[in-house]
Coordinates of C-alpha atoms and ligand atoms in Angstrom, one line a residue:
X1 CA -16.5 38.8 0.9
X2 CA -13.3 37.5 -0.8
X3 CA -12.3 33.8 -0.5
X4 CA -9.4 34.7 1.7
X5 CA -11.6 36.8 4.1
X6 CA -14.1 33.9 4.2
X7 CA -11.2 31.6 5.4
X8 CA -10.0 34.2 7.9
X9 CA -13.5 34.7 9.3
X10 CA -13.8 30.9 9.7
X11 CA -10.4 30.8 11.5
X12 CA -11.7 33.6 13.8
X13 CA -14.8 31.5 14.4
X14 CA -12.7 28.4 15.3
X15 CA -10.7 30.5 17.8
X16 CA -13.8 31.9 19.4
X17 CA -15.2 28.3 19.9
X18 CA -11.9 27.1 21.3
X19 CA -11.7 24.5 18.5
X20 CA -8.4 24.4 16.6
X21 CA -8.6 25.1 12.9
X22 CA -7.6 22.1 10.8
X23 CA -4.8 22.7 8.3
X24 CA -3.4 20.2 5.8
X25 CA 0.1 21.1 4.7
X26 CA 1.3 19.2 1.7
X27 CA 5.0 19.5 1.2
X28 CA 5.7 18.5 -2.4
X29 CA 2.3 19.9 -3.5
X30 CA 3.4 20.3 -7.1
X31 CA 4.9 16.8 -7.4
X32 CA 3.7 13.7 -9.2
X33 CA 2.1 12.0 -6.2
X34 CA 0.4 15.1 -5.1
X35 CA -1.1 15.8 -8.5
X36 CA -2.1 12.3 -9.4
X37 CA -3.3 11.0 -6.1
X38 CA -3.4 13.5 -3.2
X39 CA -5.1 16.6 -4.5
X40 CA -7.7 14.4 -6.3
X41 CA -8.3 12.4 -3.1
X42 CA -8.8 15.6 -1.1
X43 CA -11.2 17.0 -3.8
X44 CA -13.3 13.8 -3.7
X45 CA -13.4 13.9 0.1
X46 CA -14.5 17.5 -0.1
X47 CA -17.2 16.6 -2.7
X48 CA -18.6 13.9 -0.4
X49 CA -18.7 16.3 2.6
X50 CA -15.9 14.7 4.6
X51 CA -13.7 17.8 5.0
X52 CA -14.3 20.3 7.8
X53 CA -15.7 23.5 6.4
X54 CA -12.8 25.5 7.7
X55 CA -10.0 23.1 6.6
X56 CA -7.2 24.9 4.8
X57 CA -5.0 23.2 2.3
X58 CA -1.4 24.5 2.0
X59 CA 0.9 23.4 -0.8
X60 CA 4.7 23.8 -0.4
X61 CA 7.4 23.4 -3.0
X62 CA 10.3 25.5 -4.2
X63 CA 8.6 26.5 -7.4
X64 CA 7.3 30.1 -7.3
X65 CA 4.1 29.4 -9.2
X66 CA 1.4 32.1 -9.1
X67 CA -1.8 31.4 -7.2
X68 CA -3.9 31.2 -10.4
X69 CA -1.4 28.9 -12.2
X70 CA -1.3 26.6 -9.2
X71 CA -5.1 26.4 -9.0
X72 CA -5.2 25.7 -12.7
X73 CA -2.6 22.9 -12.4
X74 CA -4.5 21.3 -9.5
X75 CA -7.9 21.7 -11.2
X76 CA -6.5 20.0 -14.3
X77 CA -5.1 17.1 -12.2
X78 CA -8.3 16.6 -10.2
X79 CA -10.4 16.7 -13.4
X80 CA -8.2 14.2 -15.1
X81 CA -8.2 11.8 -12.2
X82 CA -11.8 12.1 -11.2
X83 CA -13.5 11.9 -14.6
X84 CA -17.3 11.5 -14.5
X85 CA -17.2 11.4 -10.7
X86 CA -16.5 15.1 -10.4
X87 CA -19.6 17.1 -9.8
X88 CA -20.3 20.7 -10.8
X89 CA -19.2 23.1 -8.1
X90 CA -16.6 20.8 -6.4
X91 CA -13.6 22.4 -8.0
X92 CA -14.6 25.9 -6.9
X93 CA -15.2 24.9 -3.3
X94 CA -12.1 22.8 -3.2
X95 CA -9.7 25.3 -4.8
X96 CA -10.9 28.1 -2.5
X97 CA -9.2 26.2 0.3
X98 CA -5.9 26.1 -1.5
X99 CA -2.8 28.2 -1.1
X100 CA 0.7 27.5 -2.5
X101 CA 3.8 28.7 -0.7
X102 CA 7.1 28.7 -2.5
X103 CA 9.5 27.5 0.2
X104 CA 12.7 25.4 0.2
X105 CA 13.1 22.8 2.9
X106 CA 16.6 24.2 3.6
X107 CA 15.3 27.8 4.1
X108 CA 15.7 28.6 7.8
X109 CA 12.8 31.0 7.5
X110 CA 10.6 28.1 6.4
X111 CA 8.6 27.9 9.7
X112 CA 8.2 31.7 10.1
X113 CA 6.9 32.0 6.5
X114 CA 4.5 29.1 7.0
X115 CA 3.2 30.6 10.3
X116 CA 2.8 34.0 8.6
X117 CA 0.3 32.2 6.3
X118 CA -1.5 29.9 8.7
X119 CA -1.2 31.6 12.1
X120 CA 0.1 30.5 15.4
X121 CA 0.2 26.7 16.2
X122 CA -1.7 26.8 19.4
X123 CA -4.9 27.6 17.4
X124 CA -4.3 25.0 14.8
X125 CA -4.6 21.3 14.2
X126 CA -2.0 20.6 11.5
X127 CA -1.4 17.5 9.4
X128 CA 1.8 17.6 7.5
X129 CA 2.2 15.3 4.5
X130 CA 5.8 15.1 3.4
X131 CA 5.4 14.1 -0.3
X132 CA 9.1 14.6 -1.1
X133 CA 12.2 12.5 -1.3
X134 CA 12.9 11.0 2.2
X135 CA 16.2 12.8 2.1
X136 CA 14.2 15.9 2.8
X137 CA 12.4 14.5 5.9
X138 CA 15.3 15.5 8.2
X139 CA 15.5 19.2 7.2
X140 CA 11.7 19.4 7.0
X141 CA 11.2 18.0 10.5
X142 CA 14.0 20.3 11.8
X143 CA 12.1 23.3 10.3
X144 CA 8.8 22.1 11.8
X145 CA 10.5 21.7 15.2
X146 CA 12.3 25.0 15.2
X147 CA 9.0 26.8 14.4
X148 CA 7.2 24.9 17.2
X149 CA 4.8 23.4 14.7
X150 CA 5.4 19.9 15.9
X151 CA 3.4 19.9 19.2
X152 CA 0.4 17.7 19.7
X153 CA -2.1 17.3 18.1
X154 CA 0.0 18.1 15.0
X155 CA 1.0 15.0 13.1
X156 CA 3.0 13.9 10.0
X157 CA 2.3 11.5 7.1
X158 CA 5.2 9.9 5.3
X159 CA 5.3 7.5 2.5
X160 CA 7.6 4.8 1.1
X161 CA 10.5 4.4 0.3
X162 CA 11.2 4.3 4.1
X163 CA 14.8 3.2 3.6
X164 CA 16.3 0.5 1.5
X165 CA 17.3 -1.7 4.4
X166 CA 16.9 -1.7 8.2
X167 CA 19.8 0.7 8.8
X168 CA 18.6 3.4 6.4
X169 CA 15.1 3.0 7.5
X170 CA 16.2 3.7 11.1
X171 CA 17.9 6.9 9.9
X172 CA 14.6 8.1 8.3
X173 CA 12.5 7.1 11.3
X174 CA 15.0 8.9 13.6
X175 CA 14.9 12.1 11.6
X176 CA 11.1 12.2 11.9
X177 CA 11.1 11.2 15.6
X178 CA 13.1 14.4 16.3
X179 CA 9.8 16.4 15.8
X180 CA 7.0 13.9 16.2
X181 CA 6.5 11.1 18.8
X182 CA 5.5 7.7 17.3
X183 CA 1.8 8.1 18.0
X184 CA 1.8 11.1 15.6
X185 CA 3.8 9.5 12.7
X186 CA 1.4 8.2 10.0
X187 CA 3.4 5.9 7.7
X188 CA 1.4 5.2 4.6
X189 CA 1.2 1.8 2.8
X190 CA -1.5 2.7 0.4
X191 CA -2.5 -0.9 0.1
X192 CA -4.0 -0.5 3.6
X193 CA -6.3 2.1 2.2
X194 CA -7.8 -0.3 -0.3
X195 CA -11.4 -1.4 0.4
X196 CA -10.7 -5.1 -0.2
X197 CA -7.6 -5.0 2.0
X198 CA -9.7 -3.6 4.8
X199 CA -12.3 -6.2 4.0
X200 CA -9.8 -9.0 4.8
X201 CA -10.1 -8.0 8.4
X202 CA -13.9 -8.1 8.2
X203 CA -13.9 -11.4 6.3
X204 CA -11.7 -13.1 8.9
X205 CA -13.2 -11.6 12.1
X206 CA -16.8 -10.8 11.3
X207 CA -17.6 -14.4 10.1
X208 CA -17.5 -17.6 12.1
X209 CA -17.1 -19.9 9.1
X210 CA -13.5 -19.2 8.2
X211 CA -11.7 -18.7 11.6
X212 CA -11.9 -22.3 12.8
X213 CA -10.3 -23.4 9.5
X214 CA -7.8 -20.6 9.4
X215 CA -4.7 -22.6 10.4
X216 CA -2.2 -25.2 9.3
X217 CA -4.5 -28.1 10.0
X218 CA -6.9 -26.9 7.3
X219 CA -4.9 -24.7 5.0
X220 CA -2.2 -26.3 2.8
X221 CA -0.7 -23.1 1.5
X222 CA -1.4 -19.4 0.7
X223 CA -0.4 -17.5 -2.5
X224 CA -0.2 -13.7 -2.6
X225 CA 0.4 -12.3 -6.1
X226 CA 0.8 -8.6 -7.1
X227 CA 1.6 -8.4 -10.8
X228 CA 2.0 -5.4 -13.0
X229 CA 2.0 -5.3 -16.8
X230 CA 4.1 -2.1 -16.9
X231 CA 7.9 -1.8 -16.8
X232 CA 9.8 0.7 -14.7
X233 CA 9.1 3.6 -17.1
X234 CA 10.5 6.9 -15.9
X235 CA 11.0 5.5 -12.4
X236 CA 14.0 3.4 -13.6
X237 CA 16.6 5.6 -11.8
X238 CA 14.8 5.1 -8.5
X239 CA 13.9 1.5 -9.1
X240 CA 17.4 0.3 -10.0
X241 CA 18.4 1.2 -6.4
X242 CA 15.5 -0.8 -4.9
X243 CA 14.2 -3.7 -7.1
X244 CA 11.0 -5.7 -6.5
X245 CA 12.0 -7.1 -3.1
X246 CA 12.5 -3.6 -1.5
X247 CA 9.9 -1.7 -3.6
X248 CA 6.9 -4.0 -3.3
X249 CA 7.5 -7.1 -1.2
X250 CA 8.9 -5.4 1.9
X251 CA 5.8 -3.3 2.3
X252 CA 2.7 -4.2 0.3
X253 CA 3.0 -8.0 0.2
X254 CA 4.2 -8.3 3.8
X255 CA 1.3 -6.1 4.9
X256 CA -1.2 -8.5 3.1
X257 CA 0.6 -11.5 4.7
X258 CA 0.2 -9.9 8.2
X259 CA -3.5 -9.3 7.7
X260 CA -4.0 -12.8 6.5
X261 CA -1.9 -14.5 9.2
X262 CA -2.3 -12.4 12.3
X263 CA -4.2 -13.6 15.4
X264 CA -7.5 -12.0 16.2
X265 CA -6.8 -8.6 17.7
X266 CA -8.3 -7.7 21.1
X267 CA -10.0 -4.7 19.4
X268 CA -9.8 -2.5 16.4
X269 CA -7.6 0.1 18.0
X270 CA -4.4 1.0 16.1
X271 CA -2.1 -0.7 18.6
X272 CA -4.2 -3.9 19.0
X273 CA -4.0 -4.4 15.2
X274 CA -0.4 -3.4 14.8
X275 CA 0.7 -5.5 17.8
X276 CA -0.7 -8.6 16.0
X277 CA 0.9 -7.7 12.7
X278 CA 4.4 -7.3 14.3
X279 CA 4.1 -10.7 15.9
X280 CA 3.6 -12.2 12.4
X281 CA 6.7 -10.4 11.1
X282 CA 8.8 -11.5 14.0
X283 CA 7.6 -15.1 13.5
X284 CA 8.8 -15.3 9.9
X285 CA 11.5 -18.0 9.5
X286 CA 14.8 -16.3 8.4
X287 CA 15.8 -16.6 4.8
X288 CA 19.5 -16.0 4.4
X289 CA 22.5 -17.2 2.4
X290 CA 22.1 -20.7 3.7
X291 CA 18.5 -21.2 2.2
X292 CA 17.9 -18.3 -0.2
X293 CA 18.4 -20.5 -3.3
X294 CA 15.7 -23.0 -2.2
X295 CA 13.2 -20.4 -1.0
X296 CA 13.4 -17.6 -3.5
X297 CA 13.3 -16.9 -7.2
X298 CA 14.6 -13.7 -8.7
X299 CA 14.0 -12.4 -12.2
X300 CA 14.6 -9.4 -14.5
X301 CA 12.5 -8.7 -17.6
X302 CA 14.3 -9.1 -20.9
X303 CA 13.0 -8.1 -24.4
X304 CA 9.3 -8.7 -24.9
X305 CA 6.0 -6.9 -24.3
X306 CA 4.7 -4.6 -21.6
X307 CA 1.0 -4.8 -22.4
X308 CA 0.8 -4.2 -26.1
X309 CA 4.1 -2.2 -26.3
X310 CA 7.2 -3.9 -27.6
X311 CA 10.1 -3.3 -25.2
X312 CA 13.8 -3.8 -25.3
X313 CA 14.2 -5.2 -21.7
X314 CA 15.4 -3.8 -18.4
X315 CA 19.1 -3.6 -19.1
X316 CA 18.6 -2.1 -22.6
X317 CA 16.2 0.6 -21.0
X318 CA 18.8 1.3 -18.4
X319 CA 21.7 1.3 -20.9
X320 CA 24.0 -0.6 -18.7
X321 CA 24.2 -4.0 -16.9
X322 CA 22.1 -4.3 -13.8
X323 CA 21.6 -6.9 -11.1
X324 CA 18.3 -5.4 -10.0
X325 CA 15.4 -7.8 -9.9
X326 CA 12.1 -6.8 -11.5
X327 CA 10.5 -10.0 -10.2
X328 CA 10.6 -11.8 -6.9
X329 CA 8.9 -15.0 -5.7
X330 CA 9.5 -16.6 -2.3
X331 CA 8.3 -19.1 0.1
X332 CA 7.7 -17.7 3.6
X333 CA 7.0 -19.8 6.7
X334 CA 5.6 -18.5 9.9
X335 CA 7.0 -20.3 12.9
X336 CA 4.1 -20.2 15.3
X337 CA 1.4 -22.6 16.6
X338 CA -1.2 -21.6 14.1
X339 CA 0.9 -21.7 10.9
X340 CA 3.6 -24.2 11.3
X341 CA 3.3 -26.4 8.2
X342 CA 1.5 -23.9 5.9
X343 CA 3.7 -22.3 3.2
X344 CA 3.0 -18.7 2.2
X345 CA 4.2 -18.1 -1.4
X346 CA 4.6 -14.4 -2.3
X347 CA 5.4 -13.1 -5.8
X348 CA 5.4 -9.7 -7.5
X349 CA 6.9 -8.4 -10.7
X350 CA 6.8 -6.1 -13.6
X351 CA 6.0 -6.8 -17.3
X352 CA 3.8 -9.7 -16.4
X353 CA 0.8 -10.6 -18.6
X354 CA -1.9 -9.3 -16.2
X355 CA -2.4 -6.6 -13.6
X356 CA -3.6 -8.5 -10.6
X357 CA -3.6 -8.5 -6.9
X358 CA -4.8 -11.7 -5.6
X359 CA -4.7 -13.9 -2.5
X360 CA -5.4 -17.7 -2.8
X361 CA -6.1 -19.7 0.3
X362 CA -5.6 -23.3 -0.7
X363 CA -7.3 -25.7 1.7
X364 CA -6.1 -29.2 2.3
X365 CA -7.6 -32.2 0.5
X366 CA -10.4 -34.3 2.1
X367 CA -8.7 -36.9 4.3
X368 CA -10.4 -39.9 2.6
X369 CA -11.2 -40.2 -1.1
X370 CA -14.8 -41.4 -0.7
X371 CA -15.7 -40.8 -4.3
X372 CA -14.0 -42.6 -7.2
X373 CA -12.5 -39.4 -8.5
X374 CA -10.2 -37.2 -6.3
X375 CA -12.1 -34.2 -4.9
X376 CA -10.4 -30.9 -5.8
X377 CA -9.5 -29.2 -2.5
X378 CA -11.4 -26.1 -1.6
X379 CA -9.9 -22.8 -2.6
X380 CA -10.8 -19.3 -1.4
X381 CA -9.7 -16.6 -3.9
X382 CA -9.7 -13.0 -2.8
X383 CA -9.1 -10.7 -5.7
X384 CA -8.2 -7.0 -5.0
X385 CA -7.4 -6.0 -8.6
X386 CA -8.5 -5.5 -11.3
X387 CA -11.9 -6.4 -9.8
X388 CA -12.8 -6.8 -6.2
X389 CA -14.3 -10.2 -5.7
X390 CA -14.2 -13.2 -3.5
X391 CA -14.8 -16.8 -4.6
X392 CA -14.9 -20.1 -2.8
X393 CA -14.5 -23.3 -4.8
X394 CA -16.6 -26.1 -3.5
X395 CA -17.1 -29.6 -4.8
X396 CA -20.4 -30.7 -6.2
X397 CA -21.9 -33.7 -7.7
X398 CA -22.3 -33.1 -11.4
X399 CA -25.9 -33.8 -12.4
X400 CA -26.8 -37.0 -14.4
X401 CA -25.7 -40.6 -14.5
X402 CA -22.4 -42.2 -15.5
X403 CA -21.8 -45.6 -17.1
X404 CA -19.6 -46.9 -14.2
X405 CA -22.1 -45.8 -11.6
X406 CA -19.6 -43.5 -9.9
X407 CA -20.6 -40.0 -8.8
X408 CA -19.0 -37.4 -11.0
X409 CA -17.7 -34.5 -9.0
X410 CA -17.1 -31.0 -10.3
X411 CA -15.6 -27.9 -8.5
X412 CA -17.9 -24.8 -8.7
X413 CA -17.2 -21.3 -7.3
X414 CA -19.5 -19.5 -4.9
X415 CA -18.7 -16.0 -6.0
X416 CA -19.2 -12.5 -4.6
X417 CA -18.5 -9.4 -6.6
X418 CA -18.1 -6.6 -4.1
X419 CA -19.0 -3.9 -6.6
X420 CA -22.2 -5.6 -7.6
X421 CA -23.1 -6.7 -4.0
X422 CA -23.1 -3.1 -2.8
X423 CA -25.1 -1.9 -5.8
X424 CA -28.5 -2.5 -4.2
X425 CA -31.8 -1.1 -5.5
X426 CA -30.5 -0.5 -8.9
X427 CA -28.4 2.5 -7.7
X428 CA -25.1 3.4 -9.3
X429 CA -22.3 1.2 -8.0
X430 CA -20.3 3.0 -5.3
X431 CA -17.4 5.0 -6.7
X432 CA -14.1 3.1 -6.5
X433 CA -12.2 5.4 -4.2
X434 CA -8.5 6.2 -4.4
X435 CA -6.8 4.3 -1.6
X436 CA -5.4 7.7 -0.4
X437 CA -8.9 9.1 0.3
X438 CA -9.5 6.8 3.2
X439 CA -5.9 7.3 4.5
X440 CA -6.0 11.1 4.3
X441 CA -9.4 11.1 6.0
X442 CA -8.1 8.9 8.8
X443 CA -5.1 11.1 9.3
X444 CA -7.3 14.2 9.5
X445 CA -9.3 12.4 12.1
X446 CA -6.2 11.3 14.0
X447 CA -6.9 7.6 13.5
X448 CA -3.7 5.7 12.7
X449 CA -5.0 2.1 12.7
X450 CA -4.5 1.8 8.9
X451 CA -0.9 3.2 9.1
X452 CA 2.3 1.3 9.7
X453 CA 4.1 1.6 13.1
X454 CA 7.8 1.9 13.3
X455 CA 8.4 -1.5 14.7
X456 CA 6.4 -3.1 11.9
X457 CA 8.6 -1.3 9.2
X458 CA 11.7 -2.3 11.0
X459 CA 10.7 -6.0 11.6
X460 CA 9.8 -6.2 7.9
X461 CA 13.2 -4.7 6.9
X462 CA 15.1 -7.1 9.3
X463 CA 13.5 -10.1 7.5
X464 CA 14.0 -8.7 4.0
X465 CA 17.7 -7.7 4.7
X466 CA 18.4 -11.4 5.3
X467 CA 17.1 -12.2 1.8
X468 CA 19.0 -9.3 0.2
X469 CA 22.2 -10.3 1.9
X470 CA 21.6 -13.9 0.9
X471 CA 21.2 -12.9 -2.7
X472 CA 24.5 -11.0 -2.7
X473 CA 26.3 -14.1 -1.6
X474 CA 24.4 -16.9 -3.3
X475 CA 22.3 -15.4 -6.2
X476 CA 24.0 -12.4 -7.6
X477 CA 22.3 -12.3 -11.0
X478 CA 18.5 -12.4 -11.6
X479 CA 17.2 -14.9 -14.1
X480 CA 16.0 -13.1 -17.3
X481 CA 12.3 -13.7 -18.3
X482 CA 10.7 -12.4 -21.5
X483 CA 8.7 -9.3 -20.8
X484 CA 5.0 -10.2 -21.0
X485 CA 5.4 -13.7 -19.6
X486 CA 4.7 -15.0 -16.1
X487 CA 8.2 -14.5 -14.7
X488 CA 11.3 -16.7 -14.5
X489 CA 11.1 -20.5 -14.6
X490 CA 12.7 -20.6 -11.2
X491 CA 9.4 -19.2 -9.8
X492 CA 7.7 -22.3 -11.0
X493 CA 10.5 -24.6 -9.7
X494 CA 9.9 -23.0 -6.3
X495 CA 6.4 -24.4 -6.1
X496 CA 7.1 -27.5 -8.1
X497 CA 9.6 -28.6 -5.4
X498 CA 6.7 -28.7 -3.0
X499 CA 4.3 -30.3 -5.5
X500 CA 2.3 -27.2 -6.0
X501 CA 1.5 -24.7 -8.8
X502 CA 0.8 -21.0 -9.0
X503 CA -2.8 -20.0 -9.6
X504 CA -2.2 -18.3 -13.1
Ligands
NAP1 P1 8.3 14.5 -7.4 O1 7.3 14.5 -8.6 O2 9.7 14.6 -7.7 O3 7.9 15.7 -6.5 C1 8.7 16.2 -5.4 C2 8.0 17.4 -4.8 O4 8.9 17.9 -3.8 C3 7.8 18.5 -5.8 O5 6.7 19.2 -5.5 C4 9.1 19.4 -5.6 O6 8.8 20.7 -6.0 C5 9.2 19.3 -4.0 N1 10.6 19.5 -3.5 C6 11.7 19.0 -4.0 N2 12.8 19.6 -3.3 C7 12.2 20.4 -2.4 C8 12.8 21.2 -1.4 N3 14.1 21.3 -1.3 N4 12.0 22.0 -0.7 C9 10.6 21.9 -0.8 N5 10.0 21.1 -1.7 C10 10.8 20.4 -2.5 O7 8.1 13.2 -6.5 P2 6.8 12.3 -6.3 O8 6.7 11.3 -7.4 O9 5.6 13.2 -6.1 O10 7.2 11.5 -5.0 C11 7.2 12.1 -3.7 C12 7.7 11.0 -2.7 O11 6.6 10.0 -2.7 C13 8.9 10.3 -3.1 O12 9.6 9.9 -2.0 C14 8.4 9.1 -3.9 O13 9.4 8.0 -3.8 C15 7.2 8.8 -3.1 N6 6.2 8.0 -3.8 C16 5.7 8.5 -5.0 C17 4.8 7.8 -5.7 C18 4.3 8.3 -7.0 O14 3.3 7.6 -7.5 N7 4.7 9.4 -7.5 C19 4.3 6.6 -5.2 C20 4.7 6.1 -3.9 C21 5.7 6.9 -3.3 P3 10.1 21.7 -6.3 O15 11.0 21.0 -7.2 O16 9.4 22.9 -7.0 O17 10.6 22.1 -5.0

């Protein structure tokens, strides 16, 4: 039997059992995101037995590439991304599921041509992933609607950039809402697919030791750092429109902030979690023209190094002057009962010395200095990148005697390496999954807890818009920092003003 007839007989089987056949339609299936992340994620899910046997994978793009050339392109991308993790036989099983359709989002026959390939919607359970520029979401959702491919249980995955401010974000959300109600719109923030980010929820709510201390009475401040060593590369055209505030802070850093600061949800259902995240976003004290200079630092990399590579600096790469920031640091405050008095410092930037994603929870000092020397306050460090580990610094008495008879104290870290901890019985450590694997699997299963709800995106934009508008009035030009250093000096002044330092 040919591969196509195997698929057809599986669809017939699905129909006879009354079960809808699952179909994953990846619009933009030849693009960078699809080839680097999405097809490799699906291939790994397939290898690990997570995909339904009859799941079909449809790629759509304008390019009229032949079936064989498409399979070759996807196979090369999966092989490159998966490396040693790819097992014999995976590619064959995986690519047997694939079909590429050359279709333009503006082609009014789009829906009819797709249905000619996959069949009538009442027999199908379709997940659309729109991996294209958001400017195509409107025509694509119109095509899906016209063809009647939008009815439940069908759903859609979209990915950032979801606008560059609240107004443009609403336009994008509205264009998708034409075809899909909110419960079937899956907005990806790929940070939410990372193991350690999910582990933040477990760390907070599956342990009793932290939660009683998780408040302004015990926590002095929190630092969230996402640093990259690379510059903007071939994304400069896109990046220049957005900058670090809109590209990184509005989504990834604010999502981390929400998970750290939210109240315990009533359960782990999508809405329980997301209701709590929205409350955090709505409790953020506004930053605007009146206080933006005190509460933010804005930088742009100049000449220096991106990793080992000597670079000319952002404006030289662009070839014209630019006011876009490649670095942002800010002090956020959450005006609620739990957090009033605790500062949350967020920073992210490009061309920094290390690639790190890290959260530092800095506890307050002991109330009374019982020992001669000052006790270093406890510090919980949760590192997501490059390694996934958690460490808690606790004070100890250093062994031995001292001439003045005082106890000598020393901070030591209780450390947990997640990769080693789950490497029991001498087995190979678990493969580090691509964040998209979990998110795609959740979308296939219809679980949207790790996706971002519309009111979350809009609350985040409403807050970020205040900062962007404040910058326009009060802080038009970012401060230049040499590429390869820790960002502009104003980022250090931001903490210095409060008597604090970054955890570099
Ligand atoms: P890309 O490399 O430019 O790919 C775009 C895809 O859309 C291609 O397959 C393209 O194929 C297809 N396409 C373009 N116009 C079309 C049309 N009129 N009808 C149907 N298909 C069309 O972009 P990308 O980097 O993959 O990014 C896709 C989206 O994800 C963008 O919004 C991007 O900002 C976002 N994103 C990307 C990354 C990343 O790492 N790349 C990360 C986060 C978010 P044809 O030209 O053949 O039609």
